[in-house]
JSON list of C-alpha atoms in Angstrom, two decimals:
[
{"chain": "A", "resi": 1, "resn": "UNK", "atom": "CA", "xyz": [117.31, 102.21, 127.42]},
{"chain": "A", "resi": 2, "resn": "UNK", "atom": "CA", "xyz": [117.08, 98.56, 127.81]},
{"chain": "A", "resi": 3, "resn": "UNK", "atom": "CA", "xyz": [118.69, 96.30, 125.05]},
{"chain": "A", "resi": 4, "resn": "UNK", "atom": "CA", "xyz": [114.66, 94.69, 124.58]},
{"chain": "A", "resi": 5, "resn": "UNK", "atom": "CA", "xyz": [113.40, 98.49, 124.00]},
{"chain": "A", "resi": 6, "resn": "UNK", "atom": "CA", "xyz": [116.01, 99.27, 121.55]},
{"chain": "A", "resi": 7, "resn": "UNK", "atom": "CA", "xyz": [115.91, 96.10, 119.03]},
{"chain": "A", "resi": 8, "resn": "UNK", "atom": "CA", "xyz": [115.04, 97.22, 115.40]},
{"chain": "A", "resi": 9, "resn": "UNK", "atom": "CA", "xyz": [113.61, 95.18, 112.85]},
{"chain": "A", "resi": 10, "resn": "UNK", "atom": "CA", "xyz": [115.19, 95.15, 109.29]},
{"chain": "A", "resi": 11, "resn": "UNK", "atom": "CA", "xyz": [113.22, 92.92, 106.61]},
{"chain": "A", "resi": 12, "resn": "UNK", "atom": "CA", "xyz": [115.69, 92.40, 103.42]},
{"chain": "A", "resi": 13, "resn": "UNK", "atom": "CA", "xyz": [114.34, 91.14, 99.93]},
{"chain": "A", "resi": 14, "resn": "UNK", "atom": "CA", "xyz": [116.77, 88.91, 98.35]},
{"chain": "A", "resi": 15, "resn": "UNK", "atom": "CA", "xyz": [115.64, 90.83, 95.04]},
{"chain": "A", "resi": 16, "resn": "UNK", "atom": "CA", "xyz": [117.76, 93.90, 96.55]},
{"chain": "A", "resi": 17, "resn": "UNK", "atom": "CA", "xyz": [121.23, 94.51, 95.32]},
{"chain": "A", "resi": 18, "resn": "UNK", "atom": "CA", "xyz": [124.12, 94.00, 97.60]},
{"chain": "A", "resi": 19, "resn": "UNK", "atom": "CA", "xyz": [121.66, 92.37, 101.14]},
{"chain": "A", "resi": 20, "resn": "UNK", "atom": "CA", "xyz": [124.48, 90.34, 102.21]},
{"chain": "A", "resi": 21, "resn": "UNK", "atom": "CA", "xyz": [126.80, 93.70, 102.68]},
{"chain": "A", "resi": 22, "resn": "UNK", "atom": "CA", "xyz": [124.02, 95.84, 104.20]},
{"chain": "A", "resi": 23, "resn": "UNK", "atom": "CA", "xyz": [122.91, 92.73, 106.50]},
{"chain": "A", "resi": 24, "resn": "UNK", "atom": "CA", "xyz": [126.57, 92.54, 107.97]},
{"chain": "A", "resi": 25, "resn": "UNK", "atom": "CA", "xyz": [126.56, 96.57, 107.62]},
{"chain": "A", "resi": 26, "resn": "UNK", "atom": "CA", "xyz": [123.86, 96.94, 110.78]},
{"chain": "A", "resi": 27, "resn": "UNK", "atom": "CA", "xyz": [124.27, 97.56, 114.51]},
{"chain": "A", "resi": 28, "resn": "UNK", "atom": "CA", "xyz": [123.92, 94.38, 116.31]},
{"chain": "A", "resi": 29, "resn": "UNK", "atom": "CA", "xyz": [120.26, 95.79, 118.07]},
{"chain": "A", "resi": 30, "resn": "UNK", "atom": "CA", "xyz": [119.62, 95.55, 114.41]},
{"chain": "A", "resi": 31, "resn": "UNK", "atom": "CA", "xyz": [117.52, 92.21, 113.82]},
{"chain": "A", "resi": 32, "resn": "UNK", "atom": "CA", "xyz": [117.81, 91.00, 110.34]},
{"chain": "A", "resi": 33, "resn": "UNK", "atom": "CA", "xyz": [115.46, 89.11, 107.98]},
{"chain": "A", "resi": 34, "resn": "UNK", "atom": "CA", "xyz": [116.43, 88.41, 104.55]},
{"chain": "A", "resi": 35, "resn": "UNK", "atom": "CA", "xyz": [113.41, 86.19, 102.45]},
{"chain": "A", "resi": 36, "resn": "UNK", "atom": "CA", "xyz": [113.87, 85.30, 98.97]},
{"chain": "A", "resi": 37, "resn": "UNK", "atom": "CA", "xyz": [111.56, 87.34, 97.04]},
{"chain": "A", "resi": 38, "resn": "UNK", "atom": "CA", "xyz": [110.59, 84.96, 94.14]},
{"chain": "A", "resi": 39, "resn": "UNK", "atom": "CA", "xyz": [108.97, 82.07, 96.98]},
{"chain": "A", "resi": 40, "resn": "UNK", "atom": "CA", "xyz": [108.03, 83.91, 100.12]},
{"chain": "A", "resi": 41, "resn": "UNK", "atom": "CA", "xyz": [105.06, 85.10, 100.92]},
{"chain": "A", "resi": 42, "resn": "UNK", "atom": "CA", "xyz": [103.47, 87.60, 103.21]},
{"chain": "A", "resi": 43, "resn": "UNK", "atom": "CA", "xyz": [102.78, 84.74, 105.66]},
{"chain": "A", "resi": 44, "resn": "UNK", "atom": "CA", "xyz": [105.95, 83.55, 105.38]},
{"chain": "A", "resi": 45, "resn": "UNK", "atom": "CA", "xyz": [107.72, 87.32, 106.48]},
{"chain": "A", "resi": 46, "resn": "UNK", "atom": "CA", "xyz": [105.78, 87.15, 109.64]},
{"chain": "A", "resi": 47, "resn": "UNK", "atom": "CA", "xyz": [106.90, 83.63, 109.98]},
{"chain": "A", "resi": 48, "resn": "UNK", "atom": "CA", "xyz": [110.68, 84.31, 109.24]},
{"chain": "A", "resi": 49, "resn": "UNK", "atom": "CA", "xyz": [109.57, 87.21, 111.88]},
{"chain": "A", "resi": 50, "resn": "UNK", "atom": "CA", "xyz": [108.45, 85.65, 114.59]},
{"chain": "A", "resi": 51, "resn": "UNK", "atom": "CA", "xyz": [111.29, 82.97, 114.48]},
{"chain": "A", "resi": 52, "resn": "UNK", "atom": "CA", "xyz": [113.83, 85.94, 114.45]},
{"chain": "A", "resi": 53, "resn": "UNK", "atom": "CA", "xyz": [112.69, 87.83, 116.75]},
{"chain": "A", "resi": 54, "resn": "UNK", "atom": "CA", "xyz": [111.46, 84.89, 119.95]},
{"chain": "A", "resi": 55, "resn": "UNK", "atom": "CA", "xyz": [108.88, 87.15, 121.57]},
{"chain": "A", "resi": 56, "resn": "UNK", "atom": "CA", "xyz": [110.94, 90.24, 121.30]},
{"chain": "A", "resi": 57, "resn": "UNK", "atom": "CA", "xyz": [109.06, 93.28, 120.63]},
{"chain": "A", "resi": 58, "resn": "UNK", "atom": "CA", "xyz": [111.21, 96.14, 118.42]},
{"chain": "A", "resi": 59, "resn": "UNK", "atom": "CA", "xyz": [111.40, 99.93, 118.46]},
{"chain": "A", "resi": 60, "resn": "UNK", "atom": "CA", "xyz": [111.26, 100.11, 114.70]},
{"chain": "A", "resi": 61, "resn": "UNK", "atom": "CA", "xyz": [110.87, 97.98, 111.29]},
{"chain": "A", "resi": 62, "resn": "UNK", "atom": "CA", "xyz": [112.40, 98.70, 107.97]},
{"chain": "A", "resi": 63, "resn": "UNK", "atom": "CA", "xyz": [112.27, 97.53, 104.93]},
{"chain": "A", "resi": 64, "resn": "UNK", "atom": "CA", "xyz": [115.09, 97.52, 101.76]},
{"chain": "A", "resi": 65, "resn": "UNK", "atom": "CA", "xyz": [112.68, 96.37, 98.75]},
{"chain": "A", "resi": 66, "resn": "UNK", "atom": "CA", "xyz": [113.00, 97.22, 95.26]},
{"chain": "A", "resi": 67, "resn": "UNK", "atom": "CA", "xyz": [110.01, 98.91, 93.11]},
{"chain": "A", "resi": 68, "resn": "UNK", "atom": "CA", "xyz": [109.87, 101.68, 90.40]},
{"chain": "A", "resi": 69, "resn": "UNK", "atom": "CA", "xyz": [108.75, 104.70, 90.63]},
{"chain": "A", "resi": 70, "resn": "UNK", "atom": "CA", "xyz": [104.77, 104.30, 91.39]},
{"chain": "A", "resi": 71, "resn": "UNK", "atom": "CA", "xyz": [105.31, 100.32, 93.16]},
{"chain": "A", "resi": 72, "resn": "UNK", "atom": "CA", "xyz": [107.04, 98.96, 95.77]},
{"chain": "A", "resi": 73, "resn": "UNK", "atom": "CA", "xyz": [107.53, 94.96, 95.54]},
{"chain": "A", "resi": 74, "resn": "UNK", "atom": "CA", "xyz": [107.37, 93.59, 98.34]},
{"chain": "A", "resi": 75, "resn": "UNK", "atom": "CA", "xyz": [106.98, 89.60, 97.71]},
{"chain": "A", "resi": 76, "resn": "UNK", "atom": "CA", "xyz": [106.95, 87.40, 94.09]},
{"chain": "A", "resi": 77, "resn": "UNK", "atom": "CA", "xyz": [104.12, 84.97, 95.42]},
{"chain": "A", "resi": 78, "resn": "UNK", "atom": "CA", "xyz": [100.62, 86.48, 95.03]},
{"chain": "A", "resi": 79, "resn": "UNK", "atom": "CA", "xyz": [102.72, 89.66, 93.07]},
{"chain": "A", "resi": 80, "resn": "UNK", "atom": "CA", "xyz": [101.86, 91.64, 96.68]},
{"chain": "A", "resi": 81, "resn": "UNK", "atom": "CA", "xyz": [102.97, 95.00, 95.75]},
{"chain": "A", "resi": 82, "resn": "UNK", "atom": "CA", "xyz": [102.36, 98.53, 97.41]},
{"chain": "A", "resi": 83, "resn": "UNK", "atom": "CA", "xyz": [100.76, 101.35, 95.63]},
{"chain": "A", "resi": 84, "resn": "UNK", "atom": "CA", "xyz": [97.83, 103.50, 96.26]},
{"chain": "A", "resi": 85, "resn": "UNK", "atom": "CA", "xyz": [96.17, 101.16, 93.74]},
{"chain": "A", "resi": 86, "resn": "UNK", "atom": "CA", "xyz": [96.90, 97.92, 96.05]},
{"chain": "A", "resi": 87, "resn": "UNK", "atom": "CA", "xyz": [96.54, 99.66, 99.51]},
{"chain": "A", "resi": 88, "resn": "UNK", "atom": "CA", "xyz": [93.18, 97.92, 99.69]},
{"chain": "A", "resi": 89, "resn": "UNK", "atom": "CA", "xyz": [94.17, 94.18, 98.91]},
{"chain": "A", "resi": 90, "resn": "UNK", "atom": "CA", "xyz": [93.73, 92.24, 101.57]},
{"chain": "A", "resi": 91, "resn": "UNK", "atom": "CA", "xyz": [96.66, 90.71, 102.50]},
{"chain": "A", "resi": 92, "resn": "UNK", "atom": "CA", "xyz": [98.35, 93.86, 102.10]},
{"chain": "A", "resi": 93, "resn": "UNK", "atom": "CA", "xyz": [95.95, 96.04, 104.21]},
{"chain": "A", "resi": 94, "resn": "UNK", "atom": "CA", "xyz": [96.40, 93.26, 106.94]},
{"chain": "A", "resi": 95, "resn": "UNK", "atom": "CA", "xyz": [100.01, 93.06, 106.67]},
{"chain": "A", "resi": 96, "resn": "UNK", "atom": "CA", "xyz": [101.69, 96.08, 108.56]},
{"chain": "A", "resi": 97, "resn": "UNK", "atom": "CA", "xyz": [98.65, 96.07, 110.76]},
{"chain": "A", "resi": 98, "resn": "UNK", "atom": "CA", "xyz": [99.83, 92.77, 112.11]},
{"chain": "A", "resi": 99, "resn": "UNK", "atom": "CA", "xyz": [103.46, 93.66, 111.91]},
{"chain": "A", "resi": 100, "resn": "UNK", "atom": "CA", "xyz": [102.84, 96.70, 114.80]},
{"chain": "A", "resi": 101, "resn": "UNK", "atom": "CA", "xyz": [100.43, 94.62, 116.80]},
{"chain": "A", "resi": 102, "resn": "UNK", "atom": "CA", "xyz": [103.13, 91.62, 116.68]},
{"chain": "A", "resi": 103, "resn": "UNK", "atom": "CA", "xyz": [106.20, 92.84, 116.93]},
{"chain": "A", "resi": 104, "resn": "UNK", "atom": "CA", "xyz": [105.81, 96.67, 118.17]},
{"chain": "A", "resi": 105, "resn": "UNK", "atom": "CA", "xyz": [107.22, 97.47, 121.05]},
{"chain": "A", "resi": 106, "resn": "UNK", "atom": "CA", "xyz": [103.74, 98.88, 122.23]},
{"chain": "A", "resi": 107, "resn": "UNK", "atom": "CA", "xyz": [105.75, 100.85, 125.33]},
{"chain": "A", "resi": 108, "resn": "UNK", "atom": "CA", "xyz": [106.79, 103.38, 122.42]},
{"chain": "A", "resi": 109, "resn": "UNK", "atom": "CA", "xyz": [104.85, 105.54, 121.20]},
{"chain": "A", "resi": 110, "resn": "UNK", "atom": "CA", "xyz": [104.34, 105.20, 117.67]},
{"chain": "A", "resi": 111, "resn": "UNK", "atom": "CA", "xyz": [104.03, 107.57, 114.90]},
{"chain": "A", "resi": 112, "resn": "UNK", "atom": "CA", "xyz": [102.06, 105.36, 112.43]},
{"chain": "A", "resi": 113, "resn": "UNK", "atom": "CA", "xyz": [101.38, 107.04, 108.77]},
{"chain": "A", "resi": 114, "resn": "UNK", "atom": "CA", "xyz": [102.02, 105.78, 105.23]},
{"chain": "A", "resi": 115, "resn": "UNK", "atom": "CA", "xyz": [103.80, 108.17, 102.55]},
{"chain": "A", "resi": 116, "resn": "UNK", "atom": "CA", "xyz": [103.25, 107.75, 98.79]}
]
C-alpha cells in the first residue's frame, strides 16, 4: 500500500482533554487537525482540511469531540451538534457528505453508516 492510500485523517477539538498528547501520540500516516472549538466553524474544519491535507485523499477520518450522553459537539459557532434531533440541520447533513466526497480516498471502498 502506497503512503497516499494509507493517510488517515484525525480532526481534534481543542475542547478535548489532553489533544496535544494524543496529536503527538499518532502514526505519522496520521494527518492531524486540531480547531479551537469555541471560534471554528464547520467551514472552517474543511478549510483547516484542505490546507492539511494539499490534495491528498485519506483512507479514514476520525474525530476526538466531547458530548454527553445523547450529543456530540462538534463546533461552538452556530452550537453544530450531532444527535438524531440535529441530523437534519443543514450544515450538519452537508458536512460529512462533503468530508467523503473531498477528502475520501474514493479507490477504497467505503463502508458509510452513522451509529447513534
Amino acid at each position: 500500500m502506497n503512503s497516499e492510500t494509507s493517510l488517515r485523517l484525525l480532526l481534534l477539538s481543542s475542547s478535548c482533554p489532553n489533544i496535544q498528547f494524543l496529536s503527538k501520540s499518532t502514526h505519522k500516516t496520521v494527518k492531524k487537525v486540531i480547531y479551537t472549538y469555541e471560534n471554528s466553524s464547520l467551514d472552517d474544519i474543511l478549510s483547516f482540511i484542505i490546507a492539511e491535507l494539499g490534495g491528498r485523499k485519506v483512507q479514514s477520518i476520525a474525530f476526538v469531540l466531547h458530548g454527553n450522553g445523547k450529543e456530540i459537539y462538534l463546533t461552538g459557532v452556530g452550537d453544530m451538534v450531532l444527535s438524531v434531533d440535529t441530523l437534519q440541520h443543514e450544515n450538519i447533513r452537508d458536512f460529512f457528505p462533503l468530508s467523503v466526497l473531498y477528502f475520501f480516498n474514493t479507490k477504497l471502498k467505503i463502508k458509510q453508516e452513522l451509529i447513534f
